[in-house]
Amino acid sequence: MTPWVINEYLLKGLYLGLWTFLALQVPTEATAHPWINIVWVVGWIGIGLLLAFALAALWQMIQGLRPWHNWLAFPLLVLLESPTFVYAGVVGGLVLGVVSGSEAFRDWTEPLVQWLGLSFEDIRHRTPDSRWLLYCAGGGLLLGFGFYRLRRTEDRRWRLWLGLILAAALAYLAVSFAQRLDFLRDPGTRWYLGIHLLVGIPFFYLLAFCGEAEESEVEIMALAATLGAALYLLGLDDKIPGAGATVLLLPLLLYYVYSVFLLTPLRVFKHVLRGYSYLKVGRLRIAVEFFRRALQLEPRSRLAQEGMLQVHRRLTPQLIAADAALAALVDYDLCLDRAAALLMQPPTAAQLQEAQAFLQLVEQKKPALQARVDYLRTLALLHQHRYEEAATLLHRLLDPAATGYHPGVRQQVLFDAWELALRLHPQMIERVGRVALHQPGRCMEAIAAVERRLRSQPQDPAARELKTWLYPHLQEQEFVAVVAPDGTPPADFDYAYVEQLGLALLDDPDPQRRERGRSYLRIAARGLPDQAVGLYVRLADSYDKEGDTDHAHAALEMARRAGQQFGPRRLSDDQRRLYLEALQRLARHAEEQQNYTTAIALYRQYLEDGGPAALETYRKLAELYGRLGDPLNAVLMVETGLTYDATDADLLRKKDTFYYSLDPQRLEQVRDKVAPWFDVDYCVRKATAVLNAKETSVELLDWATHLARLAVLMQPTSNAVRLVQARVLLRGGKRSEALQLLEDIHYDSDKGSGSEEEAWYAATRLLGQLYLDELGKPENALHCFLKYKEYYKSGADTLYHLARCYEALGDLPRAIQHYKAVTAFEGHPLVWEAEEAVRRLQQQQPS
């Protein structure tokens, strides 16, 4: 907006304020003639407007406009291009109408009124308060400033609905104010006031129409509010049955319809009219500005488009060089569009000359558009049958290494250039197309141009035809050459189409066509990351059919990489299944090659990525670690596998084997890491089973000793572990070491609970047996067996050993008592010995 715009809005507000002041001067006397006042004010406005129009027309003629160029358009143009004159005429005439009715100007006004056959009383102001003029003028200026602020609201939708609300609010306030004035209680007076307001609306619209500021919802809002107040004051709701709602809704409806449907076309019309007027007088820069603004408002306006084209037809390099501002406004793309329209069909000599003039203009003033210029110049040369020159220019345009072209502009014409070289013109097909297509990178560039065209125009038959012709000519190495260093494939490429081409050739009987199909699938896999795994697996299957294991393995490896790059968890169910199958096939291949490390890594990857065959995979991993001589990891795999099936016989056998193969020194190094999964209870159970066996070979005893050592490394303070260790030492003849362990368990350790408690009592019983049978310490043995008696598993055996302790200590009554207690367990193996001991001890007792 220019600085003048705010003045326009202030003057619009002042106009409404002054007109309201005049409307309130309607006489209330029965003899008064209110129409005289209305005609008097309208006459002053008319005189001011006529004078302003005459001065404005003179000024426009001085600027070069001539009315005889267009008698109908000239008055409109004068009004549109002379807002200052129009505002001065209308507002100035209104001011004269206001002051002429005041007592201060009676001496000046009365002679004029009498000359017209009237009296001053007919036009005199009748306000109950002399300050009303000040209130109306000040309120009008304030209202104008509010209009200006609302006009600066950028969001048009917000401005539209806010204007609708304000229009209703302003009408309501005006009516409410009128109802509070005593002299307006008479229906006739209100009717004349409504008429007065209606008469003022056209002049306000004239100000809005002719303003430098573009007409907006703000002016229509003020007009609708005035109309609403006027219709109410006319009393139509009382005179016409059912008109009450119409009186309220009609102004709002007018505001909405005008703002939504008529406002933009009228804006466009005014700009187009101005543009054509300045075009006729040769002021091209101003004409371009108006046509451009019209096209911004309505890009499909035919009049604006034609006007812009006519301006550009008059442009010459000399005119542009002489006017820097014009050079900045010229639409060089429009120049080329016009040249293209002239050259698409065989042109006349005049059309050819016009097109070449446009091309020369753009070439000189807009070098960035050189690619479009060269393409259109090629068409011009073809129309002139200058084939060699056309072929040279087209060759250069198709060469990606050619300098002087803006990449984006060249890309815009690349499809048209390739279509010309490959399809449209026989001379260009022979001289350019067949040669260029076989040069490095050209086929990919042509494909990219075709894909861009199909993206913008999917049904373009020419692009579809070129597509079906270009893709079969593509070589894999040419595609790979344009892949970005980071592996990003070209974007302008139909990978799904190439996939279909590859699948169609994959089972072809011709080996060369099959290999071409495979190359298509490799290309498609680069651009379809979510389907790449399946495509590479198809490749592997194809190679497997021919017995080509090396290429099949390479394809499976690419499937693995593609799955990991995309993310195994993000793959679709089918693709994820194929990915996991590829990992298994790769792992089996590595196992066949005795590359156990690779096989293990692949099987572990299979598990990490959610492979469903977990149990069998852990079984296989255990075997592979065993072959590598890594029993520790083999044990880990076995233990993990047993979490899926604790009764799996094969895994249980492997567990025995790999625990026996564990190196205690290595286990000690990684004890903290393996503690969460190492099965100490297994070591204790197995060693205990061996030690409990009636007949034990040296090998089994060695196994039990090894398991006990492993258990001690993992849980050296466990009662159960130390008990097994003590028993192993006893079997090995190391009685003193075993005795020390048992005493540590009995005297220094807590009983604990569960298996730890059971081991504590077992160690106590074993210690008692050693004290009694080997060390000759019955008092110590008695202490141990009394402790063991507290255990719920104690029974006849414990009582028998207690009797023996008492006997050894010489306490025969207690010994006899405990032997007799044993005899109470009928069928127990020690019953006979207990009875014999009772008889023997009774004979030894003194009578």
Coordinates of N, CA, C and O in Angstrom, one line a residue, residues 268-329:
V268 N -10.1 -7.5 -11.1 CA -9.4 -7.9 -12.3 C -9.9 -7.0 -13.5 O -9.0 -6.5 -14.3
F269 N -11.1 -6.7 -13.6 CA -11.6 -5.8 -14.6 C -10.9 -4.4 -14.6 O -10.5 -3.9 -15.6
K270 N -10.8 -3.9 -13.4 CA -10.2 -2.5 -13.3 C -8.7 -2.6 -13.7 O -8.3 -1.7 -14.4
H271 N -8.0 -3.6 -13.3 CA -6.6 -3.7 -13.7 C -6.4 -4.0 -15.2 O -5.5 -3.4 -15.8
V272 N -7.3 -4.8 -15.7 CA -7.2 -5.1 -17.2 C -7.5 -3.8 -17.9 O -6.8 -3.5 -18.9
L273 N -8.6 -3.1 -17.5 CA -8.9 -1.8 -18.2 C -7.7 -0.8 -18.2 O -7.4 -0.2 -19.2
R274 N -7.1 -0.7 -17.0 CA -6.0 0.2 -16.9 C -4.8 -0.3 -17.8 O -4.1 0.5 -18.5
G275 N -4.6 -1.6 -17.8 CA -3.5 -2.2 -18.6 C -3.7 -1.9 -20.1 O -2.8 -1.5 -20.8
Y276 N -4.9 -2.1 -20.6 CA -5.1 -1.9 -22.0 C -5.0 -0.4 -22.4 O -4.5 0.0 -23.4
S277 N -5.5 0.4 -21.5 CA -5.4 1.9 -21.7 C -3.9 2.3 -21.8 O -3.6 3.1 -22.7
Y278 N -3.1 1.9 -20.9 CA -1.7 2.3 -21.0 C -1.0 1.6 -22.1 O 0.0 2.1 -22.7
L279 N -1.5 0.4 -22.5 CA -0.9 -0.2 -23.7 C -1.1 0.6 -24.9 O -0.2 0.7 -25.8
K280 N -2.3 1.2 -25.0 CA -2.6 2.0 -26.2 C -1.7 3.2 -26.4 O -1.5 3.7 -27.5
V281 N -1.3 3.8 -25.3 CA -0.5 5.0 -25.3 C 1.0 4.6 -25.2 O 1.8 5.5 -25.1
G282 N 1.3 3.3 -25.3 CA 2.7 2.9 -25.3 C 3.5 2.9 -24.0 O 4.7 2.8 -24.0
R283 N 2.7 3.1 -22.9 CA 3.4 3.0 -21.6 C 3.4 1.6 -21.1 O 2.6 1.1 -20.3
L284 N 4.4 0.8 -21.6 CA 4.4 -0.6 -21.5 C 4.6 -1.1 -20.0 O 4.1 -2.1 -19.6
R285 N 5.5 -0.4 -19.4 CA 5.9 -0.8 -18.0 C 4.6 -0.8 -17.1 O 4.3 -1.7 -16.4
I286 N 3.9 0.3 -17.2 CA 2.7 0.4 -16.3 C 1.6 -0.6 -16.8 O 0.9 -1.2 -15.9
A287 N 1.5 -0.8 -18.1 CA 0.6 -1.8 -18.6 C 0.9 -3.2 -18.0 O 0.1 -4.0 -17.6
V288 N 2.2 -3.5 -18.0 CA 2.7 -4.9 -17.5 C 2.3 -5.0 -16.0 O 1.8 -6.0 -15.6
E289 N 2.5 -3.9 -15.3 CA 2.2 -4.0 -13.8 C 0.7 -4.3 -13.6 O 0.3 -5.1 -12.8
F290 N -0.2 -3.6 -14.4 CA -1.6 -3.8 -14.2 C -2.0 -5.2 -14.7 O -2.8 -5.9 -14.0
F291 N -1.5 -5.7 -15.8 CA -1.8 -7.0 -16.3 C -1.3 -8.1 -15.3 O -2.0 -9.1 -15.1
R292 N -0.2 -7.9 -14.8 CA 0.4 -8.9 -13.9 C -0.4 -8.9 -12.6 O -0.7 -10.0 -12.1
R293 N -0.9 -7.8 -12.1 CA -1.7 -7.8 -10.9 C -3.0 -8.5 -11.2 O -3.6 -9.2 -10.4
A294 N -3.6 -8.3 -12.4 CA -4.8 -8.9 -12.7 C -4.6 -10.5 -12.8 O -5.5 -11.2 -12.3
L295 N -3.5 -10.9 -13.3 CA -3.2 -12.3 -13.4 C -3.0 -12.9 -12.0 O -3.2 -14.1 -11.7
Q296 N -2.4 -12.1 -11.1 CA -2.3 -12.6 -9.7 C -3.6 -12.9 -9.1 O -3.8 -13.8 -8.3
L297 N -4.5 -12.0 -9.3 CA -5.9 -12.1 -8.8 C -6.7 -13.3 -9.4 O -7.4 -14.0 -8.8
E298 N -6.5 -13.4 -10.7 CA -7.2 -14.4 -11.5 C -6.3 -14.9 -12.6 O -6.3 -14.4 -13.7
P299 N -5.5 -16.0 -12.3 CA -4.6 -16.5 -13.3 C -5.2 -16.9 -14.6 O -4.6 -17.0 -15.7
R300 N -6.5 -17.3 -14.6 CA -7.2 -17.8 -15.9 C -7.9 -16.7 -16.7 O -8.6 -17.0 -17.6
S301 N -7.7 -15.4 -16.3 CA -8.4 -14.3 -17.0 C -7.8 -14.3 -18.4 O -6.7 -14.0 -18.7
R302 N -8.7 -14.5 -19.4 CA -8.3 -14.5 -20.8 C -7.9 -13.1 -21.2 O -7.0 -12.9 -22.0
L303 N -8.7 -12.1 -20.8 CA -8.4 -10.7 -21.2 C -7.0 -10.3 -20.6 O -6.2 -9.6 -21.4
A304 N -6.7 -10.7 -19.4 CA -5.4 -10.3 -18.8 C -4.3 -11.0 -19.5 O -3.2 -10.5 -19.8
Q305 N -4.5 -12.3 -19.9 CA -3.5 -13.1 -20.6 C -3.2 -12.5 -22.0 O -2.1 -12.3 -22.4
E306 N -4.3 -12.2 -22.7 CA -4.1 -11.6 -24.0 C -3.4 -10.2 -23.9 O -2.6 -9.9 -24.7
G307 N -3.8 -9.4 -22.9 CA -3.2 -8.1 -22.7 C -1.7 -8.2 -22.4 O -0.9 -7.5 -23.0
M308 N -1.3 -9.2 -21.6 CA 0.1 -9.4 -21.3 C 0.8 -9.8 -22.5 O 2.0 -9.4 -22.8
L309 N 0.2 -10.7 -23.3 CA 0.8 -11.1 -24.6 C 1.0 -9.9 -25.5 O 2.1 -9.8 -26.2
Q310 N 0.0 -9.1 -25.7 CA 0.2 -7.9 -26.6 C 1.3 -7.0 -26.1 O 2.0 -6.5 -26.9
V311 N 1.4 -6.8 -24.8 CA 2.5 -6.0 -24.3 C 3.9 -6.6 -24.7 O 4.8 -5.9 -25.2
H312 N 4.0 -7.9 -24.6 CA 5.3 -8.5 -24.9 C 5.6 -8.6 -26.4 O 6.8 -8.6 -26.8
R313 N 4.5 -8.5 -27.2 CA 4.8 -8.5 -28.6 C 5.4 -7.1 -29.0 O 6.1 -7.1 -30.0
R314 N 5.2 -6.1 -28.2 CA 5.7 -4.8 -28.5 C 7.1 -4.6 -28.0 O 7.8 -3.6 -28.3
L315 N 7.5 -5.5 -27.1 CA 8.9 -5.4 -26.5 C 10.0 -5.6 -27.5 O 9.9 -6.5 -28.3
T316 N 11.0 -4.9 -27.4 CA 12.2 -5.1 -28.2 C 13.4 -4.9 -27.2 O 13.3 -4.3 -26.1
P317 N 14.6 -5.5 -27.6 CA 15.7 -5.4 -26.7 C 16.1 -3.9 -26.4 O 16.5 -3.6 -25.3
Q318 N 15.8 -3.1 -27.4 CA 16.2 -1.6 -27.2 C 15.3 -1.0 -26.1 O 15.7 -0.3 -25.3
L319 N 13.9 -1.3 -26.2 CA 13.0 -0.8 -25.2 C 13.4 -1.3 -23.8 O 13.4 -0.5 -22.8
I320 N 13.7 -2.5 -23.7 CA 14.1 -3.1 -22.4 C 15.4 -2.5 -21.8 O 15.5 -2.2 -20.6
A321 N 16.3 -2.3 -22.7 CA 17.6 -1.8 -22.3 C 17.4 -0.3 -21.8 O 18.2 0.1 -21.0
A322 N 16.5 0.4 -22.4 CA 16.3 1.8 -22.0 C 15.4 2.0 -20.7 O 15.4 3.0 -20.2
D323 N 14.8 0.9 -20.3 CA 14.0 1.0 -19.1 C 14.3 -0.2 -18.1 O 13.8 -1.3 -18.4
A324 N 15.1 0.1 -17.1 CA 15.5 -1.0 -16.2 C 14.3 -1.5 -15.4 O 14.2 -2.7 -15.2
A325 N 13.3 -0.7 -15.1 CA 12.1 -1.1 -14.4 C 11.3 -2.1 -15.3 O 10.8 -3.0 -14.8
L326 N 11.2 -1.8 -16.5 CA 10.5 -2.6 -17.5 C 11.2 -4.0 -17.6 O 10.5 -5.0 -17.6
A327 N 12.5 -4.0 -17.6 CA 13.2 -5.2 -17.7 C 13.0 -6.2 -16.6 O 12.9 -7.4 -16.7
A328 N 12.8 -5.6 -15.4 CA 12.5 -6.4 -14.2 C 11.1 -7.0 -14.2 O 10.8 -7.9 -13.5
L329 N 10.2 -6.4 -15.0 CA 8.8 -6.8 -15.0 C 8.5 -7.8 -16.2 O 7.4 -8.4 -16.2

